[in-house]
Amino acid sequence: MLILHCPHCGVDAEETELAPGGEAHLKRFGPGSSDAEFESYLFHRENPRGVHFERWRHAFGCGKWFIAARATDTLEVFGTYRAQTAAPPQDIRDAITAKRPGWAWRDLA
Amino acid sequence: MSTRLQTGGRLIDRNARRGFTFNGRRLEGVAGDTLASALLANDQMLVGRSFKYHRPRGFVAAGAEEPNGLVNLGTGGRFEPNQRATTTELFDGLACASQNHWPSLDFDIGAVNGPLARFLPAGFYYKTFIQPRPFWKHVYEPFIRQSAGLGQVPAERDADRYEHFYAFVDVLVIGGGIAGLQAALAAGRAGARVLLIEQTAHWGGRAPVDGVTIDGHPAEAWIARALKALEGMENVTLRTRCMGAGVYDHGYALGYERVADHSPGDTRPRHRLWKIRAARIITATGAIERPLSFAGNDIPGVMLASAVRDYVANWAVSPGDRTVVVTNNDDAYRTALMLREAGLVVPAIIDARPTASGPLVRAAREAGIRVETGRGIARVKGAKRVTGVALCAQAGEGAVLEEIPCDAVAMSGGWSPVVHLWSHCGGKLTWDAGQAHFRPDPERAPTSHDGAPFVIAAGSANGYLLAGEALADGDAAGKSAVRSLGMAAKGGAVPKAEAEAEGPMTPVWMMPQGAGAELRMKMWLDYQNDVKVSDVQLAAREGYESVEHTKRYTTLGMATDQGKLSNINGLAVLSQSLGADIPQVGTTTFRPPYTPISFGAIAGEARGDTFQPLRRTPMHRWHEENGADWEPVGQWRRPYCYPRDGESREDAVGREVKNTRQNLGLLDASTLGKILVKGPDAGRFLDMLYTNMMSNLKPGKCRYGLMCNENGFLMDDGVVARIDEETFLCHTTSGGAEHIHAHMEDWLQCEWWDWRVYTANLTEQFAQIAVVGPHARDLLEKLGGMDVGAGALPFMAWSEGEIAGVRARVYRISFSGELSYEIAVPASQGLALWEKLVSAGEEFGLMPYGTEALHVMRAEKGFIMIGDETDGTVIPQDLGLHWAISKKKDDYIGKRAQQRAHMVDPERWQLVGLETLGGGVLPEGAYALAPDQNANGQRNTQGRVTSTYYSPTLERGIALGLVRRGPERMGEIIEFATLDGTTMSAKIVDPVFYDKDGEKQNV
Amino acid sequence: MRRYSVFAVAREAARYHTGWERAWASPEPKKRYDVIIIGAGGHGLATAYYLGKNFGITNVAVLEKGWLGGGNTGRNTTIIRSNYLQDPSAAIYEKARSLYETLSQDLNYNVMFSPRGVMMLAQTEHERRGYERTAHANALQGVETSFISPDRVKQLVPIINISGPRYPVLGALWQPRGGTARHDAVAWGYARACSAMGIDVIQQCEVTGIRQKGGKVAGVTTSRGDIACDKLGIVVAGHSGVLAQMAGFRLPIESVALQALVSEPIKPCIDVVVMANTVHGYMSQSDKGELVIGGGADGYNNYTQRGSFHHVEETVRALIETFPIISRLKMLRQWGGIVDMTGDRSPILSKTPLENCFINCGWGTGGFKAIPGSGWGFAELMARGASPLTEAFGLDRFREGRFIDESVAAGVAH
Amino acid sequence: MSEPVSALDGAACEGFARVAEQGPRGMITLRGDLASVAVKNAATGVAGVDFPGQRECHVVGERGLAWMSPDELMVMLPHAEVPAAVATMTGALSGEHSLVADVSDARALFRIEGPGAREVLAKLAPVDLSPAAFAPGMIRRTRLAQVPAAFWMAGAETFELVCFRSVAQYVFDLLKGAAAPGGEVGYF
């Protein structure tokens, strides 16, 4: 039963107040993109056994979307930040590196 | 025999008698008894039958670890099978019955003892019952099912209520023994918010029974003081009868409070499930004594030494007159001494250790009790009750040296910490060779959301079996918990607990050491599931080497006690058979709950009326009072139709359709989603959201729109009304509102967050009423308030004003093909307006209609219905809705997906109308046949029915369907398969069956 | 290897069962195999078994990092049915179901297949229409199902509450030859039969890398050394993503936790499998008497084999509504498995971008029932390069939009 | 205009806390940049209470302002004043990107009163309701059993709670059950 901090309203919300939204920081491909790009955008997922960046909506709370950096093997949460963020912020990445030297997610570390 | 002693019994009140029945027999106990102690006080040692061999079973333990003493408890709406007698508090009028036997407990024909059992070793059913094939289903399985199963099936609905409670604490302490109390004190003094829960009705755990003294006084005195101190702390909550059931991720824990099990029928909820969020959890859950594995260790009268002690000290019950004690440690000597003190006979203490010294041993010898070291029990004599034991050399193969008559055996194989709650969330264990048990490894504790350890084991649950160490460890646990939370631990000298010192124990996994096969087949590990030493050895021999394999192959530890007594003993036997060390072999996974918890408690308040939310429109009560036949639509409930006296559903629907087409119908459309979208970029946003163009919609006008998901599939449809330059109102399907609103916010917040658009879900702000039929305008004009004429309010326009004195927005839209107005008014006015329409409509023959009439009418017009024509695999292009897919836009959600190979395949099934030749109605979901079969031998198909109705208007069956290249095949006749093996012929026609030119809706 | 029979048991009884041999061998890995299967769960073992049985390929190793059958094969609710809507699903699940009918005899190991019947309750008009559609589809797919009345439902399951009030039962999709089997026995039986054919089932052997040469599979690196092979099959359920990464491709897969639970054993009270998708729970009763219960999966990636408790709540309250008498029964044990969900919730049995490397995954919540059919089809795919059973389940379908969506009628697939 | 009817017409029940559905209350959703002066003035102008900070809720009688999210406020006032207030606010915010909508009838409003009020809510919402964690002046949007709800304190032992109108009966039944005599927990 996860607890995640909603960066919008400041509540430490338990999982039942939240709605999961899948992998974060996906680049949308629309008309004009190749079949491969579009397939990858829609279906290919990191699904790592380790650090993951994922979208959550504070559905029963303020209704806002945020992103959580979470380990899928220990469920440790390294931080959360607003969904209006193009890439994982440096401070979050540093927090992860401090705990898990040498971690990698896509091309990030 | 087992009986009530004249004196003693710290938990009972002899003067408060409690009557109860067992298998119909009237018996008497006293207040403070458990059902187990009361039964024993009445010499009821035989209480059940084992699972597989139906062997006679008596109590082995006095607490939650009891594997045998399970009963059918209560009657009627308060009946409950498999209730553990050792954890059931006795109350006046309690009725219970023993389980798993036929015809009676004393004579059970299911019992297969001695010779036969030999043919049913572990896993025998995997090797047998294979031939002949039909026999498994029809002969073998029914027999196995009948003989298995333990408790009876409840016959009535549960008469009790249940609830949940959310608690947030800094420190949750699980277990109210001296370690738990001290941990709570330490944490409480530091100012932490503390919740201390204890599964029994009493505080203090074993200490008072084991004659522990604390700071020089009897443990009880200190416990009383500790409680007083804790009760005095604002920040501490105490709870008895509340078991720590499970520990989950991020500090979530379940407390299972049995509020009223001991007082059934009072006003309280029966169980309360505590959902606890704790920053730190201290598991002071104690330890459980292990049985010894000797032949006949399952015969009623053989008990754990500590249990014998509990029964004597707590309830003044002696399990037997002559009790032989058998042990591999000093602790069991306490039992001998206590029995002697109670004036009972202890013929001998059989100690498997070559030598035994230490104060307790000395005390026993001084008390004149015969102590036999280096000895073991070759076999226990007796069937339904112990009659004696045969002595042998522990080092030997079981040659009988002497037989000692006795009626009870108190055994102790050492102690195992209760590590379940530590382990639930990933806490790891370490093997303590000295005490031959697994205890929590503090280096590998479960970690929480912040990556920090959040569970701390304390006391004997942490491997500190001696009172002194346990109390000190509890203190340390409390302090380290608060320190890890950044609070200062207040000093306060740690109380000094003392008990006689104990000499070292010696692991004994089999008695005697060299026991032959025949004896090993009589050494029980799992009493309830009938798993013996020989079974585990067989599993190992056959290559089921993983501890999980062995467990599953033999069912060791899978009974309702979840192996609290058997796991370590079984594991030891397995590792010996494999010639491996115990830690190498490892344990099985500990799963919640610690002991079984009621389904009622898990469901909590979610039953009956509050099982799920039921959504009601403002007119709900009117529908109810006017005979609505309900249909669940999502969580809404909508009238399917309004049958009149003696009318069938079908007739009612027919009447409602006809009347709406000929006169006037009224529909409660309040469930339609209504989402306000406003902002400078609102038009641009809706152009992305809908397949068609919305930005060029004129204020005052309405437009039907389609919404797809990014995967290209149709997800919702509805009418969009442009309120002003910056504002749109989007109607969604019933029950689609929340989903679509979330969909909009998702894209606005996560993809286009720089677009200036706000949304608001106004679905429930408005009651929406569709006034439909040739007389629709007449009715509104009669009520008056605004101009609804064709000029002022043409088709697909909306306007604002008043209807019958109610502030209203009126949309001139139609889902039926008739002249139709949808009137939106504030919900608080909905019922009033509805009633005004009904009474004013009388002269026009107004009748309300339900969802089915709505479906029929839209099908007659060939309008698609999300969920019928669409099923998550259909794209708008399949439905001939090209007119609603903008060619001008270079992007919208789903556009790219609709360009993929399979989506542009001309072979796709597409929407057509279907007319049966005979005028009959096609079956729902029927498929159109195509020639031949596919490579997997399945009949090929070329289409399917998506909607099919009897049309009261056309007086014939009509249907919509998806057919391969359908629109190119107008007039063609295809065959649909019915379930009775016949086929129905249908002609492919235009999907619009009624008023093709739309004259009726445009008037 | 000695055959199992009641006579063998009797003979052994005479000598206290001291003469039984190992159920399966425990060989050291060889340097090279024709085929390596990664993952000794039901699907992996079944694949190996049919490679040997149907194609005579027995120079095969099945590598397992833990103990065989230790994944979802041993963690599911053992339901077997084939009443699927879409042709490709119905084909492979019905193939599996029909193989289950004779599996105990094929393997000479009693997997206790119990064709007691599976029913899926229709509790809304929409669900009713969906199941009637499925019944029509099944009739043409050669799957024996029918849509039965509420009275018939009550007759088959007397403890069910068909009158609601919340969700009255409108009927049910009934598959009389669906049922359950003993999940561990399926893995053990296949392992034993593989072993008897000379196939190496190697436990405690973790694959740490996949070796390639010229765009082709060359072998694997394991915790017990390098092993060469011509063909490689990856059959590791929740861990597919990790293995695919080693092989250098990505999958449309997410691993999430799915939970199940059992009650304490009671005397027989429900003889069929009941699935109620509207309220979201399903239940059957094991031969031991335990009610075996399953429900929903978490919506987020999770490798811990521990799920969230609120799914247990949701399932239990649904079942109390459906079977009011279970309210006073107790939950004995809950557990979680890691299931691999694909983009369309249907499995992947496919070639991969790496030549001679095949993958079988994405069974989500429905894997156990498919084991024999999955092994049969995947073995054919690996041996011949194509199989009618697996053709529609290729990876390419996600690019073309050629989905196999079962949620359409069933609401959720179990 | 007929008399506005609230969802349950004022249903009430007595347990170890009193639960009562309240009559119509005016509620207006205001979305916009909460830092903007125009928005602040529009809100305080009609509500007549201080502007709330994050998760704050200021109520005086029927008037109040509640912080719903970083870009959303709920304005509370007497039901009859809503049309005028909406017009005023819309006017005041012309030219400012914002959204003003009357949601009075989309909601049901409950009062839970008495020493046991905290416990009643703690049975249904996954929220720390201890006095230290939740006090007057705060608002919490959360889950009440299976539906969204929001509550704040209108006094030391009084909660006000809003949910969607369609589930008013469900919420009333929940609260009634949670407050039923015999269910006292004795935790707070």
Coordinates of N, CA and C in Angstrom, one line a residue, chain B residues 63-174:
Chain B
G63 N -2.9 -21.4 22.7 CA -3.1 -20.1 22.0 C -3.3 -20.1 20.5
A64 N -2.9 -19.1 19.8 CA -3.1 -19.0 18.4 C -2.5 -20.1 17.5
E65 N -1.5 -20.8 18.1 CA -0.8 -21.8 17.4 C -1.5 -23.2 17.3
E66 N -2.6 -23.3 18.1 CA -3.3 -24.5 18.2 C -3.8 -25.1 16.8
P67 N -3.3 -26.3 16.5 CA -3.7 -26.9 15.2 C -4.9 -27.8 15.3
N68 N -5.3 -28.2 16.4 CA -6.4 -29.3 16.5 C -7.7 -28.8 17.0
G69 N -7.7 -27.9 17.9 CA -9.0 -27.5 18.6 C -9.8 -26.6 17.8
L70 N -10.3 -27.0 16.6 CA -11.2 -26.2 15.8 C -12.6 -26.7 15.9
V71 N -13.6 -25.7 16.1 CA -15.0 -26.2 16.2 C -15.9 -25.4 15.3
N72 N -17.1 -25.9 15.1 CA -18.2 -25.2 14.5 C -18.8 -24.4 15.6
L73 N -18.8 -23.1 15.5 CA -19.2 -22.2 16.6 C -20.5 -21.5 16.3
G74 N -21.4 -21.4 17.2 CA -22.6 -20.6 17.1 C -23.7 -21.3 16.2
T75 N -24.7 -20.5 15.9 CA -25.8 -21.1 15.1 C -26.4 -20.0 14.3
G76 N -27.2 -20.4 13.3 CA -27.9 -19.5 12.4 C -27.0 -18.4 11.8
G77 N -27.4 -17.1 11.9 CA -26.7 -16.0 11.4 C -25.4 -15.7 12.1
R78 N -25.1 -16.5 13.2 CA -23.9 -16.3 13.9 C -23.1 -17.6 13.9
F79 N -23.3 -18.4 12.9 CA -22.5 -19.7 12.8 C -21.2 -19.4 12.2
E80 N -20.1 -20.1 12.7 CA -18.8 -19.9 12.1 C -18.0 -21.2 12.2
P81 N -17.5 -21.7 11.1 CA -16.7 -22.9 11.1 C -15.2 -22.6 11.5
N82 N -14.5 -23.7 11.8 CA -13.1 -23.6 12.1 C -12.7 -22.6 13.1
Q83 N -13.5 -22.4 14.1 CA -13.1 -21.4 15.1 C -12.2 -22.1 16.1
R84 N -11.1 -21.4 16.4 CA -10.0 -22.0 17.3 C -10.5 -21.8 18.8
A85 N -10.7 -23.0 19.4 CA -11.2 -23.0 20.8 C -10.2 -22.3 21.8
T86 N -8.9 -22.3 21.4 CA -8.0 -21.8 22.4 C -7.9 -20.2 22.3
T87 N -8.5 -19.7 21.3 CA -8.6 -18.2 21.2 C -10.0 -17.7 21.2
T88 N -10.9 -18.6 21.6 CA -12.4 -18.2 21.8 C -12.7 -18.0 23.2
E89 N -13.0 -16.8 23.6 CA -13.4 -16.5 25.0 C -14.8 -17.1 25.3
L90 N -14.9 -17.8 26.4 CA -16.2 -18.5 26.7 C -17.2 -17.4 27.1
F91 N -18.4 -17.6 26.6 CA -19.5 -16.7 27.1 C -20.8 -17.6 27.3
D92 N -21.7 -17.0 28.1 CA -22.8 -17.8 28.5 C -23.7 -18.1 27.3
G93 N -24.0 -19.4 27.1 CA -24.9 -19.8 26.0 C -24.1 -20.2 24.7
L94 N -22.8 -20.2 24.8 CA -22.0 -20.6 23.7 C -22.4 -22.0 23.3
A95 N -22.6 -22.2 21.9 CA -22.9 -23.5 21.4 C -21.8 -23.9 20.4
C96 N -21.2 -25.0 20.5 CA -20.2 -25.4 19.5 C -20.2 -26.9 19.3
A97 N -19.6 -27.3 18.2 CA -19.6 -28.8 17.8 C -18.3 -29.1 17.2
S98 N -17.8 -30.3 17.4 CA -16.5 -30.7 16.8 C -16.7 -30.9 15.3
Q99 N -15.6 -31.0 14.5 CA -15.6 -31.0 13.1 C -15.0 -32.3 12.5
N100 N -15.3 -32.4 11.2 CA -14.6 -33.4 10.3 C -14.7 -34.8 10.8
H101 N -15.9 -35.3 11.1 CA -16.1 -36.7 11.5 C -17.5 -37.1 11.1
W102 N -17.6 -38.4 10.9 CA -19.0 -39.0 10.7 C -19.0 -40.4 11.1
P103 N -20.0 -40.9 11.8 CA -21.1 -40.2 12.3 C -20.9 -39.4 13.5
S104 N -19.9 -39.8 14.3 CA -19.7 -39.0 15.5 C -18.2 -38.8 15.8
L105 N -17.9 -37.9 16.8 CA -16.5 -37.6 17.1 C -15.9 -38.9 17.7
D106 N -16.6 -39.6 18.5 CA -16.0 -40.8 19.1 C -15.8 -42.0 18.1
F107 N -16.8 -42.1 17.2 CA -16.7 -43.1 16.2 C -16.8 -42.5 14.8
D108 N -15.6 -42.4 14.2 CA -15.6 -41.8 12.9 C -15.1 -42.8 11.8
I109 N -16.0 -43.1 10.9 CA -15.6 -44.2 10.0 C -14.6 -43.7 9.0
G110 N -14.4 -42.4 9.0 CA -13.4 -41.8 8.1 C -12.0 -42.2 8.6
A111 N -11.9 -42.6 9.8 CA -10.6 -42.8 10.5 C -9.9 -44.0 9.8
V112 N -8.8 -43.8 9.3 CA -7.9 -44.9 8.7 C -6.6 -44.9 9.5
N113 N -6.5 -45.7 10.4 CA -5.3 -45.7 11.2 C -4.3 -46.8 10.8
G114 N -3.2 -46.8 11.5 CA -2.1 -47.9 11.3 C -1.9 -48.3 9.9
P115 N -2.3 -49.6 9.6 CA -1.9 -50.2 8.3 C -2.4 -49.4 7.1
L116 N -3.6 -48.9 7.1 CA -4.1 -48.3 5.9 C -3.3 -47.0 5.5
A117 N -3.1 -46.2 6.6 CA -2.4 -44.9 6.4 C -1.1 -45.1 5.6
R118 N -0.5 -46.3 5.8 CA 0.7 -46.6 5.1 C 0.6 -46.5 3.6
F119 N -0.7 -46.7 3.0 CA -0.9 -46.7 1.6 C -1.1 -45.3 1.1
L120 N -1.2 -44.4 2.0 CA -1.5 -43.0 1.7 C -0.4 -42.0 2.1
P121 N 0.8 -42.2 1.6 CA 1.9 -41.3 2.0 C 1.7 -40.0 1.3
A122 N 2.6 -39.0 1.6 CA 2.6 -37.7 1.0 C 2.5 -37.9 -0.5
G123 N 1.7 -37.2 -1.2 CA 1.6 -37.1 -2.7 C 1.1 -38.4 -3.3
F124 N 0.5 -39.3 -2.5 CA 0.1 -40.6 -3.1 C -0.9 -40.3 -4.2
Y125 N -1.7 -39.2 -4.1 CA -2.7 -39.0 -5.2 C -2.1 -38.5 -6.5
Y126 N -0.9 -38.0 -6.4 CA -0.3 -37.6 -7.7 C 0.1 -38.9 -8.5
K127 N 0.3 -40.0 -7.7 CA 0.7 -41.3 -8.4 C -0.4 -42.2 -8.7
T128 N -1.6 -41.9 -8.1 CA -2.7 -42.8 -8.3 C -3.9 -42.1 -8.8
F129 N -5.0 -42.8 -8.9 CA -6.3 -42.2 -9.4 C -6.1 -41.7 -10.8
I130 N -5.1 -42.2 -11.5 CA -4.8 -41.7 -12.9 C -5.7 -42.5 -13.9
Q131 N -5.9 -43.8 -13.7 CA -6.7 -44.6 -14.6 C -7.9 -45.1 -13.8
P132 N -9.0 -45.4 -14.5 CA -9.4 -44.9 -15.8 C -9.8 -43.4 -15.7
R133 N -9.6 -42.7 -16.9 CA -9.7 -41.3 -16.9 C -11.0 -40.7 -16.3
P134 N -12.2 -41.2 -16.7 CA -13.4 -40.5 -16.1 C -13.5 -40.6 -14.6
F135 N -12.7 -41.6 -14.0 CA -12.9 -41.8 -12.6 C -12.6 -40.6 -11.7
W136 N -11.6 -39.8 -12.1 CA -11.2 -38.7 -11.3 C -12.4 -37.8 -11.0
K137 N -13.0 -37.4 -12.1 CA -14.2 -36.5 -11.9 C -15.3 -37.1 -11.2
H138 N -15.6 -38.4 -11.5 CA -16.8 -39.0 -11.1 C -16.7 -39.9 -9.8
V139 N -15.5 -40.4 -9.5 CA -15.4 -41.3 -8.4 C -14.4 -40.8 -7.4
Y140 N -13.1 -40.6 -7.8 CA -12.1 -40.3 -6.8 C -12.3 -38.9 -6.2
E141 N -12.5 -37.9 -7.1 CA -12.6 -36.5 -6.6 C -13.8 -36.3 -5.6
P142 N -14.9 -36.8 -6.0 CA -16.1 -36.6 -5.0 C -15.7 -37.2 -3.7
F143 N -15.1 -38.4 -3.7 CA -14.7 -39.0 -2.4 C -13.8 -38.1 -1.6
I144 N -12.7 -37.7 -2.3 CA -11.7 -36.8 -1.6 C -12.4 -35.6 -1.1
R145 N -13.2 -34.9 -1.9 CA -13.9 -33.7 -1.5 C -14.7 -33.9 -0.2
Q146 N -15.5 -35.0 -0.2 CA -16.3 -35.2 0.9 C -15.5 -35.4 2.2
S147 N -14.4 -36.2 2.1 CA -13.7 -36.5 3.3 C -12.8 -35.3 3.8
A148 N -12.6 -34.3 2.8 CA -11.8 -33.2 3.2 C -12.7 -32.1 3.8
G149 N -12.1 -30.9 4.1 CA -13.0 -29.7 4.3 C -13.2 -29.3 5.7
L150 N -12.9 -30.0 6.7 CA -13.1 -29.5 8.1 C -14.5 -29.0 8.3
G151 N -14.6 -27.7 8.6 CA -15.8 -27.1 9.2 C -17.0 -27.2 8.3
Q152 N -18.2 -27.0 8.9 CA -19.5 -27.0 8.1 C -19.6 -25.7 7.4
V153 N -20.6 -25.7 6.4 CA -20.8 -24.5 5.6 C -21.9 -23.7 6.3
P154 N -21.7 -22.4 6.5 CA -22.8 -21.5 7.0 C -24.0 -21.6 6.1
A155 N -25.2 -21.5 6.8 CA -26.4 -21.6 6.0 C -27.1 -20.3 5.8
E156 N -26.8 -19.3 6.7 CA -27.5 -18.1 6.7 C -26.6 -16.9 6.5
R157 N -27.3 -15.8 6.2 CA -26.6 -14.5 6.0 C -26.0 -14.1 7.4
D158 N -24.9 -13.5 7.3 CA -24.2 -13.0 8.5 C -25.1 -12.0 9.3
A159 N -25.3 -12.2 10.6 CA -26.2 -11.3 11.3 C -25.4 -10.1 11.9
D160 N -24.1 -10.0 11.7 CA -23.3 -9.0 12.4 C -22.9 -7.9 11.4
R161 N -22.4 -6.8 12.0 CA -21.8 -5.7 11.1 C -20.3 -5.6 11.4
Y162 N -19.7 -4.9 10.5 CA -18.2 -4.8 10.6 C -17.8 -3.4 10.2
E163 N -16.6 -3.0 10.6 CA -16.2 -1.7 10.2 C -14.7 -1.6 10.1
H164 N -14.2 -0.5 9.5 CA -12.8 -0.3 9.3 C -12.5 1.0 10.2
F165 N -11.2 1.2 10.5 CA -10.8 2.4 11.1 C -9.3 2.7 10.7
Y166 N -9.1 3.9 10.3 CA -7.8 4.4 9.8 C -7.1 5.1 11.0
A167 N -5.9 4.5 11.3 CA -5.1 5.1 12.4 C -3.7 5.5 11.8
F168 N -3.2 6.6 12.2 CA -1.9 7.0 11.8 C -1.0 7.2 13.1
V169 N 0.1 6.5 13.2 CA 0.9 6.6 14.4 C 2.4 6.6 14.0
D170 N 3.2 7.1 15.0 CA 4.6 7.0 14.8 C 5.1 5.6 15.1
V171 N 4.6 5.0 16.1 CA 5.1 3.7 16.5 C 3.9 2.8 16.7
L172 N 3.8 1.7 16.0 CA 2.8 0.6 16.3 C 3.6 -0.5 17.0
V173 N 3.1 -0.9 18.2 CA 3.7 -2.0 18.9 C 2.7 -3.2 18.8
I174 N 3.2 -4.3 18.3 CA 2.3 -5.4 18.2 C 2.7 -6.5 19.2

